[in-house]
Amino acid sequence: MPLQTITLHINGENRPTTVRASDTLLYALRGRLGLTGSKPGCLNGDCGACTVNVDGWPMKSCLMLAVEAVGKKVTTIEGLHDSPIQQAFVKEFAFQCGYCTPGFIMNCHSLLEQHPDADDQTIKEWLESNICRCTSYIEIEKAVKAVMRGE
Amino acid sequence: MEVIGRSVIRKEAADKVTGRAKYTDDFESVQMLSGKMVISPYGHAKIVNIDTANAWKVPGVRAIIAGKRYPLTGETIRDRPPIAVDKVRYHGEPVALVVADTPAQAKTAADLINVQYELLPVVNSPTEAFQEGAPLVHERLGEYKKEADSYPVPGTNIATHTKIRKGQMEKGWAESETVVEASFSFAPSDHAAMETRCATAEIFPDGKIIIMTASQAPFMAKRLIADYFGEDMGKIIVHTPLVGGAYGGKAAVQLEVLAYLASKEVGGRPVKIFNTREEDILTSPCHIGLDATVKLGADRNGMIKAAEIRFWWDGGAYSDKAIDVSRSGAVDCTGPYNIENVWCDSYCMYTNHPYASPFRGYSHSELSFVIERTMDILAQKLNIDPLELRYINAIKPGDTTPTRVKLTRSNVGDLRKCIEKVRELIKWDEGAIKEVNERIIRVKGVSCSWKTSTIDANAPSGAILTFNRDGSINLMSGVIEIGTGTKTILAQILAEKLKMDVDRIHVRMEVDTQTTPEHWKTVASRGTYMAGRAVLQAADDVIRQLKEVASCVLRAPEEDLVVADSRVFLRDDPSIGLDFKDIVYGYQYPNGNSIGGQIIGTGKFILRHITHLDPETGEGKPGPEWAPAAYGVEIEFDKRDYTYRLIKACTVLDIGKVMNEKAALGQVMGAMSMGLAFAGRETFYFDELGRVLNPQLRTYRPLRYGENPEYLVGFVETPHLDSPYGARGGGEHGLMGMPGALGNALSLAAGVPLNCLPLIPEFIWRAKKTFK
Ligand code: FES
Ligand code: FES
């Protein structure tokens, strides 16, 4: 399959990269750009480990082609620096093995931006798209709510 | 205590919340090739032909392995060809392996390999496997190489048979006024760690074999590859970075072998094999299934007098770790109850299912389900409160285990205290059933468990401490950070012992088998105990060396010196002393003379007095201590459609000592989440060809956010005297009691015994229909 060079806007930088038309954004991020924070967990949208933020919305990067991301603003876990939700995850022990963590944090981060006062139902609707096999989710709930309360 | 017990932030926290933490698949290099498996679409079939001609035409293909005979592999019995030859024995078994420049090319080529099969009759459950005349999964079972303590029966599907014979059964039955008997069954399921398994291998011209793997057992991978293929053990170096969840599933050695063979095939170039989710569920080892019958007898006061237990474990197509799992199930077969007359036959059966590796709890969540359900059935028949029945029969110091180990307060903890605490936490005395409205009832169920670890009697652990010139310490241990936070706890143990700031202790997270002292395997909740003991010994070693130098410089006897706050100083005048940084690389006198030298501390540990089990009676000491626990689950049950909601789940565990509060809570609650999913929804659905119909996370569903109940956790702290600060294993227990407690709650709610897993509404409906 022919390769093409595209420019992705990632974490505030323009990153030219060479991809096949069928490469997913996840594959390009990890394999081409070395941004391995986004994780492959299922490669078909079931687990959320690959979640990034595209134009302000959470997106499973295994379900989006790299070429579709051209012209969009992509933020990956590497683009967050000491954000409140990252701090809250540390404080609340909201991770164990850490594999689901980047995806969860990106989803939570988008949620907090879009719905800073989300009620329990909204939080559930957003976060049930990610799987964490280690924690009980209570820790993640606490982390999200701590940020909402501005702690 | 200063550091022990505190919720010290995990050492790798910052890396994990920034996406900078690295797991095996995150390591890439330009020259790395990709391996892709072709897997069997059937449970049992003869391989008639493999056509690779079209696959070879795909650009970038460097090697295709198919139909090649390698030495057989398998941890206990050598029964598994790394890549199938002659026939396939489970859905998902590797049949061919393609190596190509990119993952896409490897996949394209793999898809073009045409394998012709001839179907064979399928052994679709351990009960089927046990029938006389059942098709044989392994025709040549008698010819395999094996370890001494496994007992396969050639001409059958029995991979091993563990016997427990304790007391006199006739006496037990004679003393029993009430006898109950029940049968249980559940199919294999999956660990579903979020990181799928992955391994890379590269072979250098000097024979060095460098492997990287997402594993709980890199040291075992090294040993086995040397053993299997006659490689020089010292030339095998296995690296394990952080691991993205394991739960026992990554204790088996599989992809490492395939990566090694693939690299060999391409002249030693680096090759990566990365499981897709489907492969991870099908091809790599799964969570064992079980068929069982339990018969319990009790006198009129409810004291249990006899237990007869039969387990048929669904070890799957290859015995690998299932043999050990089935043995571990036998040694604790009664659950945490004092029973003098015990008969148990535990069979590890071959079937045409994916093969099993350990699952968090190592046979104990499975055996707890069957025992705890039977306990409730017994309580009902005796008309005794089920929690009370457990309380009066609870195992305690002075009792013996099924393998006749004499119990003490130190090695068995205090189950009764756990039960009392559960009683309070779930408000048991308010009643087990409460009507919410005419459709909905709220129901509670309880259970108990215990567990010892049946790891190898000679399993080692070691620790090395080195210093940095600023006086801070580097801690090296072979424990893998699989998510349990054990490496942080090791730092806490060291900080407590040296009375120093835990932030001045740097823990090496990655393990490599060349420079990290061996920790047998990161399994069985034994990291804190074994590696902790090694760290304590290394700390003593360091203290001794520090005092030796300081005693010379300070001109004071070693006995008068104290180590604390990164200093060595005089007991009666702390102002006279030396900072670590001035002595850990030798002390230099003003004129330049130096003494001492670099301080390196080492420590080791091996379990004491563990024995093999007697093959006829099971007598022997399988593990160092038993941690008991009690549980409760509360649900809201809809009497009309048999759906239910999880309201509360409770675990009270005798953890010996809470080492890191938040980490301990996280371990217990996370384990409960997994246990509830195992009990309530997770299973493989097989068709008549032995195919797993749900190898994806949309059809195989762990709990998701918001489906979880409220969690209640309590700790009892009866110290295990041999363990650092008294700690017992705690990573598995939260899971173990959930299937029993949920099964008991739902059986009460539905008014029928529910003795199969998973407990889905459809199963409850069927049970209701047949029970009437
Ligand atoms: S890898 Fe994208 S959702 Fe699982
Ligand atoms: S922390 Fe391991 S899967 Fe979430």
CSV table of C-alpha atoms in Angstrom, one decimal, chain B residues 192-542:
chain,number,residue,atom,x,y,z
B,192,ALA,CA,-8.2,-10.1,30.5
B,193,ALA,CA,-5.3,-7.9,31.6
B,194,MET,CA,-5.5,-4.6,29.7
B,195,GLU,CA,-2.0,-5.2,28.3
B,196,THR,CA,-2.1,-8.2,26.0
B,197,ARG,CA,1.0,-10.4,26.2
B,198,CYS,CA,4.0,-9.4,24.1
B,199,ALA,CA,7.5,-10.7,23.8
B,200,THR,CA,10.6,-9.8,21.7
B,201,ALA,CA,13.7,-11.8,21.1
B,202,GLU,CA,17.1,-11.2,19.5
B,203,ILE,CA,20.0,-13.6,19.2
B,204,PHE,CA,23.5,-12.2,19.0
B,205,PRO,CA,26.5,-13.8,17.2
B,206,ASP,CA,28.1,-14.8,20.5
B,207,GLY,CA,25.0,-16.8,21.4
B,208,LYS,CA,23.5,-14.2,23.7
B,209,ILE,CA,19.7,-14.4,23.6
B,210,ILE,CA,18.0,-11.2,24.7
B,211,ILE,CA,14.3,-11.5,25.4
B,212,MET,CA,11.9,-8.9,26.6
B,213,THR,CA,8.5,-10.0,27.8
B,214,ALA,CA,5.4,-8.9,29.6
B,215,SER,CA,5.7,-11.6,32.2
B,216,GLN,CA,5.4,-12.5,35.9
B,217,ALA,CA,8.2,-15.0,35.5
B,218,PRO,CA,11.2,-13.8,33.5
B,219,PHE,CA,13.5,-16.0,35.5
B,220,MET,CA,11.4,-19.0,34.7
B,221,ALA,CA,11.4,-18.0,31.0
B,222,LYS,CA,15.2,-18.0,31.1
B,223,ARG,CA,15.3,-21.4,32.8
B,224,LEU,CA,12.8,-23.0,30.5
B,225,ILE,CA,14.3,-21.8,27.3
B,226,ALA,CA,17.7,-23.1,28.4
B,227,ASP,CA,16.0,-26.4,29.3
B,228,TYR,CA,13.8,-26.8,26.3
B,229,PHE,CA,16.3,-26.0,23.6
B,230,GLY,CA,19.6,-26.8,25.3
B,231,GLU,CA,20.7,-23.1,25.3
B,232,ASP,CA,23.4,-21.8,27.6
B,233,MET,CA,21.5,-20.4,30.6
B,234,GLY,CA,23.9,-17.7,31.3
B,235,LYS,CA,23.6,-16.3,27.8
B,236,ILE,CA,19.8,-15.9,28.1
B,237,ILE,CA,18.9,-12.5,29.4
B,238,VAL,CA,15.3,-11.7,30.0
B,239,HIS,CA,14.1,-8.2,30.5
B,240,THR,CA,10.7,-7.3,31.9
B,241,PRO,CA,9.7,-3.7,32.2
B,242,LEU,CA,6.4,-2.6,33.8
B,243,VAL,CA,3.6,-5.1,33.2
B,244,GLY,CA,0.1,-4.0,32.4
B,245,GLY,CA,-1.8,-6.3,34.6
B,246,ALA,CA,-1.2,-10.1,35.0
B,247,TYR,CA,-3.4,-11.8,37.6
B,248,GLY,CA,-1.6,-15.1,37.1
B,249,GLY,CA,-2.1,-15.0,33.4
B,250,LYS,CA,1.5,-13.9,32.7
B,251,ALA,CA,3.1,-16.6,34.9
B,252,ALA,CA,3.1,-19.0,32.0
B,253,VAL,CA,5.9,-19.0,29.5
B,254,GLN,CA,4.7,-19.1,25.9
B,255,LEU,CA,5.3,-16.1,23.6
B,256,GLU,CA,8.9,-15.9,24.7
B,257,VAL,CA,9.4,-19.3,23.1
B,258,LEU,CA,7.8,-18.2,19.9
B,259,ALA,CA,9.8,-15.0,19.7
B,260,TYR,CA,13.0,-17.0,20.3
B,261,LEU,CA,12.1,-19.5,17.6
B,262,ALA,CA,11.2,-16.7,15.2
B,263,SER,CA,14.4,-14.8,15.8
B,264,LYS,CA,16.4,-18.0,15.3
B,265,GLU,CA,14.7,-18.4,12.0
B,266,VAL,CA,15.8,-15.0,10.7
B,267,GLY,CA,19.4,-15.2,11.8
B,268,GLY,CA,19.0,-13.7,15.2
B,269,ARG,CA,17.3,-10.4,14.1
B,270,PRO,CA,15.0,-9.0,16.7
B,271,VAL,CA,11.4,-10.1,16.4
B,272,LYS,CA,8.4,-9.0,18.3
B,273,ILE,CA,5.2,-11.0,18.8
B,274,PHE,CA,2.3,-9.0,20.1
B,275,ASN,CA,-1.0,-10.6,21.0
B,276,THR,CA,-4.1,-9.1,19.6
B,277,ARG,CA,-6.9,-9.2,22.1
B,278,GLU,CA,-8.4,-12.2,20.4
B,279,GLU,CA,-5.1,-14.1,20.5
B,280,ASP,CA,-4.6,-13.1,24.1
B,281,ILE,CA,-7.9,-14.6,25.0
B,282,LEU,CA,-7.7,-17.7,22.8
B,283,THR,CA,-4.1,-18.6,22.2
B,284,SER,CA,-2.4,-17.6,25.5
B,285,PRO,CA,-3.3,-19.4,28.7
B,286,CYS,CA,-6.7,-18.7,30.3
B,287,HIS,CA,-8.5,-19.0,33.7
B,288,ILE,CA,-9.2,-22.6,34.5
B,289,GLY,CA,-12.7,-24.1,34.6
B,290,LEU,CA,-14.0,-26.7,37.0
B,291,ASP,CA,-16.5,-29.4,37.5
B,292,ALA,CA,-16.9,-30.6,41.2
B,293,THR,CA,-18.9,-32.5,43.7
B,294,VAL,CA,-18.9,-31.8,47.4
B,295,LYS,CA,-20.4,-33.9,50.2
B,296,LEU,CA,-20.4,-32.5,53.7
B,297,GLY,CA,-21.7,-34.2,56.9
B,298,ALA,CA,-22.4,-32.4,60.2
B,299,ASP,CA,-23.6,-33.4,63.6
B,300,ARG,CA,-26.7,-31.9,65.2
B,301,ASN,CA,-24.8,-28.9,66.5
B,302,GLY,CA,-23.6,-28.1,63.0
B,303,MET,CA,-20.0,-29.2,63.6
B,304,ILE,CA,-18.7,-30.6,60.3
B,305,LYS,CA,-17.5,-34.1,60.6
B,306,ALA,CA,-16.6,-35.2,57.1
B,307,ALA,CA,-15.9,-33.8,53.7
B,308,GLU,CA,-15.7,-35.7,50.4
B,309,ILE,CA,-14.6,-33.5,47.5
B,310,ARG,CA,-14.0,-34.3,43.9
B,311,PHE,CA,-12.5,-31.7,41.5
B,312,TRP,CA,-12.2,-32.2,37.7
B,313,TRP,CA,-10.2,-29.1,36.6
B,314,ASP,CA,-10.4,-28.0,33.1
B,315,GLY,CA,-6.7,-27.8,32.4
B,316,GLY,CA,-7.3,-27.5,28.7
B,317,ALA,CA,-5.2,-28.9,25.9
B,318,TYR,CA,-1.9,-28.7,27.7
B,319,SER,CA,-1.1,-29.2,31.3
B,320,ASP,CA,1.5,-26.5,31.8
B,321,LYS,CA,0.6,-24.7,35.1
B,322,ALA,CA,-2.8,-26.5,35.5
B,323,ILE,CA,-1.2,-29.4,37.3
B,324,ASP,CA,0.0,-27.1,40.1
B,325,VAL,CA,-3.3,-25.3,40.2
B,326,SER,CA,-5.1,-28.6,40.7
B,327,ARG,CA,-2.8,-29.6,43.4
B,328,SER,CA,-3.2,-26.2,45.2
B,329,GLY,CA,-6.9,-26.7,45.1
B,330,ALA,CA,-6.5,-30.1,46.8
B,331,VAL,CA,-4.4,-28.8,49.7
B,332,ASP,CA,-6.9,-26.2,50.8
B,333,CYS,CA,-9.9,-28.2,49.5
B,334,THR,CA,-12.1,-27.8,52.6
B,335,GLY,CA,-12.1,-24.0,52.7
B,336,PRO,CA,-11.2,-22.5,56.1
B,337,TYR,CA,-13.0,-25.0,58.2
B,338,ASN,CA,-11.8,-27.5,60.8
B,339,ILE,CA,-12.7,-30.9,59.4
B,340,GLU,CA,-11.1,-34.0,60.7
B,341,ASN,CA,-12.1,-36.5,58.1
B,342,VAL,CA,-11.3,-35.4,54.6
B,343,TRP,CA,-11.2,-37.2,51.3
B,344,CYS,CA,-10.4,-35.3,48.1
B,345,ASP,CA,-9.6,-36.4,44.6
B,346,SER,CA,-8.4,-33.5,42.5
B,347,TYR,CA,-8.0,-34.4,38.8
B,348,CYS,CA,-6.3,-32.1,36.3
B,349,MET,CA,-8.0,-33.1,33.1
B,350,TYR,CA,-7.0,-32.6,29.5
B,351,THR,CA,-9.8,-31.1,27.3
B,352,ASN,CA,-9.9,-29.4,23.9
B,353,HIS,CA,-10.1,-26.0,25.5
B,354,PRO,CA,-7.5,-23.3,25.7
B,355,TYR,CA,-5.0,-24.3,28.3
B,356,ALA,CA,-4.9,-22.8,31.8
B,357,SER,CA,-2.5,-20.7,33.7
B,358,PRO,CA,-2.9,-19.6,37.3
B,359,PHE,CA,-5.6,-17.0,38.0
B,360,ARG,CA,-5.5,-14.6,41.0
B,361,GLY,CA,-6.2,-16.9,44.0
B,362,TYR,CA,-4.6,-19.9,42.3
B,363,SER,CA,-7.6,-22.3,42.5
B,364,HIS,CA,-9.0,-20.8,45.6
B,365,SER,CA,-11.7,-18.6,44.1
B,366,GLU,CA,-12.9,-21.7,42.3
B,367,LEU,CA,-12.8,-24.1,45.3
B,368,SER,CA,-14.3,-21.4,47.5
B,369,PHE,CA,-17.3,-21.2,45.2
B,370,VAL,CA,-18.1,-24.9,45.5
B,371,ILE,CA,-17.4,-25.1,49.2
B,372,GLU,CA,-19.2,-21.9,50.2
B,373,ARG,CA,-22.3,-22.9,48.2
B,374,THR,CA,-22.3,-26.2,49.9
B,375,MET,CA,-21.9,-24.5,53.3
B,376,ASP,CA,-25.1,-22.5,52.6
B,377,ILE,CA,-26.9,-25.7,51.5
B,378,LEU,CA,-25.8,-27.3,54.7
B,379,ALA,CA,-26.9,-24.4,56.8
B,380,GLN,CA,-30.3,-24.4,55.2
B,381,LYS,CA,-30.7,-28.1,55.9
B,382,LEU,CA,-29.5,-27.7,59.5
B,383,ASN,CA,-31.6,-24.6,59.9
B,384,ILE,CA,-28.6,-22.7,61.2
B,385,ASP,CA,-27.7,-19.1,60.3
B,386,PRO,CA,-25.1,-19.5,57.5
B,387,LEU,CA,-22.7,-17.1,59.1
B,388,GLU,CA,-23.0,-18.8,62.4
B,389,LEU,CA,-22.3,-22.2,60.7
B,390,ARG,CA,-19.1,-20.7,59.4
B,391,TYR,CA,-18.2,-19.2,62.7
B,392,ILE,CA,-18.5,-22.4,64.7
B,393,ASN,CA,-16.5,-24.4,62.1
B,394,ALA,CA,-13.9,-21.7,61.5
B,395,ILE,CA,-10.3,-23.0,61.3
B,396,LYS,CA,-8.2,-21.9,64.3
B,397,PRO,CA,-4.8,-22.5,66.0
B,398,GLY,CA,-4.4,-26.1,67.0
B,399,ASP,CA,-6.4,-27.4,64.1
B,400,THR,CA,-4.8,-29.1,61.1
B,401,THR,CA,-5.2,-28.5,57.4
B,402,PRO,CA,-6.3,-31.1,54.9
B,403,THR,CA,-2.6,-31.9,54.4
B,404,ARG,CA,-2.2,-32.1,58.2
B,405,VAL,CA,-0.2,-29.0,58.9
B,406,LYS,CA,-0.6,-28.0,62.5
B,407,LEU,CA,-1.9,-24.5,62.7
B,408,THR,CA,-0.8,-21.6,64.9
B,409,ARG,CA,-2.0,-18.1,65.4
B,410,SER,CA,0.9,-16.9,63.3
B,411,ASN,CA,0.3,-19.2,60.4
B,412,VAL,CA,-3.5,-19.2,60.2
B,413,GLY,CA,-4.6,-15.8,61.5
B,414,ASP,CA,-8.0,-15.2,63.0
B,415,LEU,CA,-10.9,-16.1,60.8
B,416,ARG,CA,-13.5,-15.6,63.5
B,417,LYS,CA,-12.5,-12.0,63.9
B,418,CYS,CA,-13.0,-11.6,60.2
B,419,ILE,CA,-16.4,-13.1,60.4
B,420,GLU,CA,-17.4,-10.9,63.3
B,421,LYS,CA,-16.3,-7.8,61.4
B,422,VAL,CA,-18.2,-8.8,58.2
B,423,ARG,CA,-21.3,-9.4,60.4
B,424,GLU,CA,-21.1,-5.7,61.4
B,425,LEU,CA,-20.1,-4.2,58.1
B,426,ILE,CA,-22.9,-5.8,56.1
B,427,LYS,CA,-25.4,-5.4,59.0
B,428,TRP,CA,-26.1,-9.1,58.8
B,429,ASP,CA,-28.2,-9.1,61.9
B,430,GLU,CA,-30.8,-7.0,60.1
B,431,GLY,CA,-31.6,-10.0,58.1
B,432,ALA,CA,-30.6,-11.5,54.8
B,433,ILE,CA,-33.7,-10.6,52.8
B,434,LYS,CA,-35.6,-7.3,52.7
B,435,GLU,CA,-38.5,-6.5,50.5
B,436,VAL,CA,-38.2,-3.2,48.6
B,437,ASN,CA,-41.4,-3.5,46.6
B,438,GLU,CA,-43.4,-6.4,45.2
B,439,ARG,CA,-40.9,-6.9,42.4
B,440,ILE,CA,-37.6,-6.1,44.1
B,441,ILE,CA,-35.9,-7.7,47.1
B,442,ARG,CA,-32.6,-6.9,48.7
B,443,VAL,CA,-30.6,-10.0,49.6
B,444,LYS,CA,-27.3,-10.7,51.3
B,445,GLY,CA,-25.0,-13.6,50.9
B,446,VAL,CA,-21.8,-14.5,52.8
B,447,SER,CA,-18.7,-16.6,52.4
B,448,CYS,CA,-15.2,-17.3,53.7
B,449,SER,CA,-11.9,-18.3,52.3
B,450,TRP,CA,-8.3,-19.0,53.1
B,451,LYS,CA,-5.2,-19.5,51.1
B,452,THR,CA,-1.7,-20.6,51.3
B,453,SER,CA,0.7,-20.3,48.4
B,454,THR,CA,1.9,-23.6,47.0
B,455,ILE,CA,5.0,-22.2,45.3
B,456,ASP,CA,8.1,-24.4,44.8
B,457,ALA,CA,9.6,-25.5,48.1
B,458,ASN,CA,13.0,-24.1,47.0
B,459,ALA,CA,11.8,-20.8,45.4
B,460,PRO,CA,14.3,-18.1,46.1
B,461,SER,CA,14.2,-14.3,46.4
B,462,GLY,CA,17.1,-11.9,46.7
B,463,ALA,CA,17.8,-8.2,47.1
B,464,ILE,CA,20.8,-5.9,46.4
B,465,LEU,CA,21.3,-2.5,47.8
B,466,THR,CA,23.8,0.0,46.4
B,467,PHE,CA,24.4,3.6,47.4
B,468,ASN,CA,24.6,6.8,45.4
B,469,ARG,CA,27.2,9.3,46.5
B,470,ASP,CA,24.6,11.5,48.1
B,471,GLY,CA,23.8,8.7,50.5
B,472,SER,CA,20.6,7.6,48.8
B,473,ILE,CA,20.0,4.0,48.1
B,474,ASN,CA,19.2,1.9,45.0
B,475,LEU,CA,17.1,-1.1,45.7
B,476,MET,CA,17.2,-4.1,43.3
B,477,SER,CA,14.8,-7.0,43.5
B,478,GLY,CA,13.5,-9.4,41.0
B,479,VAL,CA,9.9,-8.7,41.9
B,480,ILE,CA,8.0,-7.5,38.8
B,481,GLU,CA,5.8,-4.4,39.1
B,482,ILE,CA,2.6,-5.9,37.8
B,483,GLY,CA,0.4,-3.3,39.4
B,484,THR,CA,0.4,-4.4,43.0
B,485,GLY,CA,2.8,-1.7,44.2
B,486,THR,CA,5.1,-4.3,45.8
B,487,LYS,CA,8.2,-2.4,44.8
B,488,THR,CA,7.1,0.6,46.7
B,489,ILE,CA,6.3,-1.6,49.7
B,490,LEU,CA,9.8,-3.0,49.5
B,491,ALA,CA,11.1,0.6,49.7
B,492,GLN,CA,8.9,1.2,52.7
B,493,ILE,CA,10.3,-1.9,54.4
B,494,LEU,CA,13.8,-0.7,53.8
B,495,ALA,CA,13.0,2.9,54.9
B,496,GLU,CA,11.5,1.6,58.1
B,497,LYS,CA,14.4,-0.7,58.8
B,498,LEU,CA,17.0,2.0,58.2
B,499,LYS,CA,14.8,4.7,59.7
B,500,MET,CA,15.3,6.9,56.7
B,501,ASP,CA,13.2,9.0,54.3
B,502,VAL,CA,11.5,6.7,51.8
B,503,ASP,CA,12.1,9.3,49.1
B,504,ARG,CA,15.8,8.7,49.4
B,505,ILE,CA,15.3,5.1,48.3
B,506,HIS,CA,15.3,4.5,44.5
B,507,VAL,CA,13.7,1.4,43.3
B,508,ARG,CA,14.6,-0.2,40.0
B,509,MET,CA,11.3,-1.0,38.4
B,510,GLU,CA,12.6,-3.1,35.4
B,511,VAL,CA,13.9,-6.5,36.0
B,512,ASP,CA,16.6,-8.2,33.9
B,513,THR,CA,17.7,-11.7,34.7
B,514,GLN,CA,21.3,-10.9,34.4
B,515,THR,CA,21.7,-8.1,36.9
B,516,THR,CA,18.6,-8.4,39.1
B,517,PRO,CA,18.7,-11.0,41.9
B,518,GLU,CA,16.2,-13.7,41.2
B,519,HIS,CA,12.7,-13.6,42.6
B,520,TRP,CA,11.3,-16.9,41.6
B,521,LYS,CA,8.0,-15.6,40.1
B,522,THR,CA,5.9,-12.6,41.0
B,523,VAL,CA,2.9,-14.8,42.0
B,524,ALA,CA,0.9,-16.0,44.9
B,525,SER,CA,1.0,-12.7,46.9
B,526,ARG,CA,4.5,-13.6,48.0
B,527,GLY,CA,6.4,-10.5,47.0
B,528,THR,CA,6.2,-8.7,50.3
B,529,TYR,CA,7.0,-11.7,52.3
B,530,MET,CA,9.9,-13.2,50.4
B,531,ALA,CA,11.4,-10.2,48.7
B,532,GLY,CA,10.7,-8.2,51.9
B,533,ARG,CA,12.7,-10.7,54.0
B,534,ALA,CA,15.6,-10.5,51.5
B,535,VAL,CA,15.5,-6.7,51.7
B,536,LEU,CA,15.6,-6.8,55.5
B,537,GLN,CA,18.6,-9.1,55.4
B,538,ALA,CA,20.3,-6.7,52.8
B,539,ALA,CA,19.5,-3.8,55.2
B,540,ASP,CA,21.2,-5.7,58.1
B,541,ASP,CA,24.2,-6.2,55.8
B,542,VAL,CA,24.4,-2.5,55.0
